[in-house]
Short mmCIF file of C-alpha atoms in Angstrom, two decimals:
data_model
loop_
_atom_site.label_atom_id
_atom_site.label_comp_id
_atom_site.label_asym_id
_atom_site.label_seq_id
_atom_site.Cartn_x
_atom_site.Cartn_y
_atom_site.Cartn_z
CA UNK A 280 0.00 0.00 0.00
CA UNK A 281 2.81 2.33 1.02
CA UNK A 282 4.65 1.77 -2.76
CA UNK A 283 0.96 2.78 -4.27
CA UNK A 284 0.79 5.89 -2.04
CA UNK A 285 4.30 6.75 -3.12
CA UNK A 286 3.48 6.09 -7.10
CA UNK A 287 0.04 8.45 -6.41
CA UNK A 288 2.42 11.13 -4.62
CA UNK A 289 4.76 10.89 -7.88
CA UNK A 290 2.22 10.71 -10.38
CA UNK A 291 0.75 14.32 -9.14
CA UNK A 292 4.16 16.08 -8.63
CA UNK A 293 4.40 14.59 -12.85
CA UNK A 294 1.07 16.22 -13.55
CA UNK A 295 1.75 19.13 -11.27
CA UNK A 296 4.88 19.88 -13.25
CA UNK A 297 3.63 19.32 -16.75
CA UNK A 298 0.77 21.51 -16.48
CA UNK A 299 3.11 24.41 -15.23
CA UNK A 300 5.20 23.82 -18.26
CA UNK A 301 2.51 23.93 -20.59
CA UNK A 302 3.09 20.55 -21.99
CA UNK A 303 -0.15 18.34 -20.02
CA UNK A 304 -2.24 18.57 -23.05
CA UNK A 305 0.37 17.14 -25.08
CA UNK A 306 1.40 14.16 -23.02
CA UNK A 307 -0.07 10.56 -22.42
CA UNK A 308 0.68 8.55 -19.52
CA UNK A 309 -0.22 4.95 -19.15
CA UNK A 310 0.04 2.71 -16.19
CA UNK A 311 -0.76 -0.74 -16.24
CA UNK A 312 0.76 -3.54 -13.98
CA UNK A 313 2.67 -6.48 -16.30
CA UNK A 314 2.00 -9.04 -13.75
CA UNK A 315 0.67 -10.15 -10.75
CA UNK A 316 2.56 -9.50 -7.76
CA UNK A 317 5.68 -11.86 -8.15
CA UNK A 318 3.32 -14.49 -8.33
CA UNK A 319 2.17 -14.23 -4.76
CA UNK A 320 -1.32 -15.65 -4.55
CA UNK A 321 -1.57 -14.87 -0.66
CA UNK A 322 -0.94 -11.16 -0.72
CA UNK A 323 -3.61 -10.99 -3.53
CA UNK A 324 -5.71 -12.45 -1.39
CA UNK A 325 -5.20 -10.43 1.71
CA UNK A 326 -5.57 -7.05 -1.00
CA UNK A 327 -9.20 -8.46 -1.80
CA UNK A 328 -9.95 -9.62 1.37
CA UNK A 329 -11.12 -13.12 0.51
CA UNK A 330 -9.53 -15.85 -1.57
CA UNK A 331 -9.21 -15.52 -4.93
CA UNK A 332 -10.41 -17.76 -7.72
CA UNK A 333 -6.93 -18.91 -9.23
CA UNK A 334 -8.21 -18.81 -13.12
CA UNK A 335 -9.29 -15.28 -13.08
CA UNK A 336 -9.79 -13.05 -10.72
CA UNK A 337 -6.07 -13.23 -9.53
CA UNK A 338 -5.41 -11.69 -12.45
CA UNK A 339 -7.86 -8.62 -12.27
CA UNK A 340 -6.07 -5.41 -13.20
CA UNK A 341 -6.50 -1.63 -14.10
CA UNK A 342 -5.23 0.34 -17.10
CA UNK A 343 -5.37 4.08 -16.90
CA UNK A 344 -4.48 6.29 -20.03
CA UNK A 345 -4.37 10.05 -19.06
CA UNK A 346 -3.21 13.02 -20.90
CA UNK A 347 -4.46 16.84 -20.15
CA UNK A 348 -6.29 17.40 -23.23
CA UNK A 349 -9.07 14.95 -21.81
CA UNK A 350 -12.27 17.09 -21.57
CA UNK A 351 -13.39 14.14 -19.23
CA UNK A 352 -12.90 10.56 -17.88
CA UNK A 353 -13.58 7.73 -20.22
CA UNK A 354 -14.67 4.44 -18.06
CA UNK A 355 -14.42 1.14 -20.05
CA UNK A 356 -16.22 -1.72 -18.06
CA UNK A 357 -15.52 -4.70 -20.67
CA UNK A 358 -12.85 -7.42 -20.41
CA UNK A 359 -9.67 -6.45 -21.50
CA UNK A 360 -5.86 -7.40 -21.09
CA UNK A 361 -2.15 -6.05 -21.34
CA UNK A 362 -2.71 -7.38 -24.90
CA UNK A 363 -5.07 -4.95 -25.23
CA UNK A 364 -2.59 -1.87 -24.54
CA UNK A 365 -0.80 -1.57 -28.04
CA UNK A 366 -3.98 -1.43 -30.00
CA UNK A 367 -5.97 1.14 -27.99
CA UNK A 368 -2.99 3.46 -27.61
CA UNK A 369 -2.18 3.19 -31.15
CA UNK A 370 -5.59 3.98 -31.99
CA UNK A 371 -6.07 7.24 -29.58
CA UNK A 372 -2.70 8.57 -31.14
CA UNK A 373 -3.59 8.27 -34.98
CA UNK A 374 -0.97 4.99 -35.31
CA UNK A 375 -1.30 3.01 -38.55
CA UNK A 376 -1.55 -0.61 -37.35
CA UNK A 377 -2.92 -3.68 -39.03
CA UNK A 378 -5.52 -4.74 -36.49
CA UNK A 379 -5.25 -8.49 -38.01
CA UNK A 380 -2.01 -8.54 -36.79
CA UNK A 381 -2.48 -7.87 -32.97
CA UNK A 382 -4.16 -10.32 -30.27
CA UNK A 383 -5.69 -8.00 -28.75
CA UNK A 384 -8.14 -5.16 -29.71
CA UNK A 385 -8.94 -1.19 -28.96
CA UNK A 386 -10.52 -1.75 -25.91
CA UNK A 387 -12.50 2.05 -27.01
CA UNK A 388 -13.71 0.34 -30.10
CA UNK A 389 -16.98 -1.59 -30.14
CA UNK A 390 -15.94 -4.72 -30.33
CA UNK A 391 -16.74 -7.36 -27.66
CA UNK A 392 -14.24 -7.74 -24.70
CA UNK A 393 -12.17 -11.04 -25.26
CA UNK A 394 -9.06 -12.11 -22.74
CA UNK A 395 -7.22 -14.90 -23.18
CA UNK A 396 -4.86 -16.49 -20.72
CA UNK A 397 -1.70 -18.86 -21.36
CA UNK A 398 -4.02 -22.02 -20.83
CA UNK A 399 -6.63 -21.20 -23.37
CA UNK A 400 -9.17 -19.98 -20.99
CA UNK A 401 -10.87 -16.96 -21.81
CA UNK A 402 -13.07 -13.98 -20.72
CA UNK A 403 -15.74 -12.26 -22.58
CA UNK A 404 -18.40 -9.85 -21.67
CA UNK A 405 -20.61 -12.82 -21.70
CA UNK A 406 -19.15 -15.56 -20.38
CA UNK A 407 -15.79 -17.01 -19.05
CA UNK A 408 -14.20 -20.33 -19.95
CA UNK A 409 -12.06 -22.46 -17.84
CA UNK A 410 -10.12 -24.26 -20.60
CA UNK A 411 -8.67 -26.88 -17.25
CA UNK A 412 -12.15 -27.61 -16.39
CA UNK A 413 -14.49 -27.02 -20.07
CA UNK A 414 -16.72 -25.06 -17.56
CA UNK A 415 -18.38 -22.31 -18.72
CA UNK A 416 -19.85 -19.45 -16.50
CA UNK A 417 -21.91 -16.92 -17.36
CA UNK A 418 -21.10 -13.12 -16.53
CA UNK A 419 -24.56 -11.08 -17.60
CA UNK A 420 -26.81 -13.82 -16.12
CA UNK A 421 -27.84 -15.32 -20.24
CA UNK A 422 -28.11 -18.30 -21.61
CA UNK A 423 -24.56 -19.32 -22.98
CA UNK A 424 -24.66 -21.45 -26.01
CA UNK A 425 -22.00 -24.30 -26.63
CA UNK A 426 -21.85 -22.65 -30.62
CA UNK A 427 -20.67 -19.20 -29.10
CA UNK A 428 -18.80 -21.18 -26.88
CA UNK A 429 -17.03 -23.33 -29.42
CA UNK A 430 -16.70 -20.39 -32.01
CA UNK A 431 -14.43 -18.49 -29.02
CA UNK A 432 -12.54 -21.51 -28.41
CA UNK A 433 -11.84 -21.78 -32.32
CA UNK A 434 -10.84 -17.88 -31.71
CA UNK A 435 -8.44 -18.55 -29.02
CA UNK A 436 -6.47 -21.23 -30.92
CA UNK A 437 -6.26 -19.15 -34.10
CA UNK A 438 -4.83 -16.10 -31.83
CA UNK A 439 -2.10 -18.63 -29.97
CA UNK A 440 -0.91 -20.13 -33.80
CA UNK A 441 -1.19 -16.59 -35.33
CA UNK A 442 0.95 -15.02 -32.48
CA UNK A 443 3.46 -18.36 -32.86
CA UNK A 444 3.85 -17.94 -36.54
CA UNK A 445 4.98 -14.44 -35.87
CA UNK A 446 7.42 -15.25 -33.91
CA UNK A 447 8.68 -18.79 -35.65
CA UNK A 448 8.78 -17.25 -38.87
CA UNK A 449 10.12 -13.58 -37.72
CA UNK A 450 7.32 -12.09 -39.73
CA UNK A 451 7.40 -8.59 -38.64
CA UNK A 452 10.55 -8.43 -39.91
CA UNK A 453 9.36 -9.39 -43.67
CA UNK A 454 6.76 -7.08 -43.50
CA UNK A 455 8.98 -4.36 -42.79
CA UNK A 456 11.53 -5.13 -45.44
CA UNK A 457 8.48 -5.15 -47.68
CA UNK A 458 6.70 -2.14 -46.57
CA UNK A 459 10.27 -0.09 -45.93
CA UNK A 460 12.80 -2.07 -48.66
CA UNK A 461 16.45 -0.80 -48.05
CA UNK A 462 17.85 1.03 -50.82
CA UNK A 463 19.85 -2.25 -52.13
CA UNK A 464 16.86 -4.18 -52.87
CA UNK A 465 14.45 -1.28 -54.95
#
């Protein structure tokens, strides 16, 4: 508690001194946590007051994106992960970005919220899906149906061998040299 008192302490002596320079409505600041903390179940658990479910609510997190031009706060109540991060920021600044090529999603866009964790489970606004287990439990109190159910799980696998290809086959890299070719290969 005392290292989040110090980061909220920090965070308006930032503020503080960008809006005296003039520069607040020309900055973004993001803060998200990577992780859980060093993988210490317990102290989540005495944070929350009760014990966590180990599939997903350990994992609960905030992401807050502030910058001084905001006329007013933006709430977003859907799922959403660290994955989610690149896309939405890139979005808010104007970035050209292949949405295809991301796992996650602007979390500002209108698009269903979708997490997916290292086992295959998965969050949506509707439902969650305990990939251990098959169970499925559902978050807005409806009817979950095993083809939405099996058209997310299709989802999830494409996602894991989409972001494994990237990384086998160093794709980023070719679509770089074909977007940007050095001056050797034109």
């Amino acid at each position: 508690m005392a290292c989040q008192h110090e980061l909220e302490l920090a965070m308006t002596e930032l503020v503080t001194r960008l809006e005296e320079e003039g520069i607040a409505d020309h900055t973004v600041i993001i803060l998200t946590a990577d992780h859980v903390p060093y993988d210490n179940k317990e102290i989540c658990d005495e944070l929350a007051g009760y014990t966590l479910d180990s599939t997903f609510e350990w994992y609960k997190n905030a992401l807050i994106i502030w910058s001084g031009s905001m006329e007013e706060p933006v709430t977003v109540r859907k799922q959403c992960s660290s994955l989610d991060v690149l896309p939405t920021v890139s979005n808010l600044l104007g970035l050209p970005y292949d949405s295809r090529m991301l796992v996650g999603q602007d979390i500002l866009s209108d698009s269903e919220g979708f997490v997916i964790f290292n086992d295959r489970s998965f969050i949506t606004d509707k439902c969650s899906y305990d990939a251990n287990t098959g169970k499925v439990k559902s978050l807005d109190g409806s009817q979950i149906d095993d083809v939405y159910v099996e058209n997310k799980i299709a989802q999830v696998k494409n996602k894991f061998n989409m972001a494994e290809s990237i990384c086998n086959y160093d794709y980023y890299r070719y679509i770089d040299e074909v977007l940007y070719p050095s001056e050797e290969e034109e």
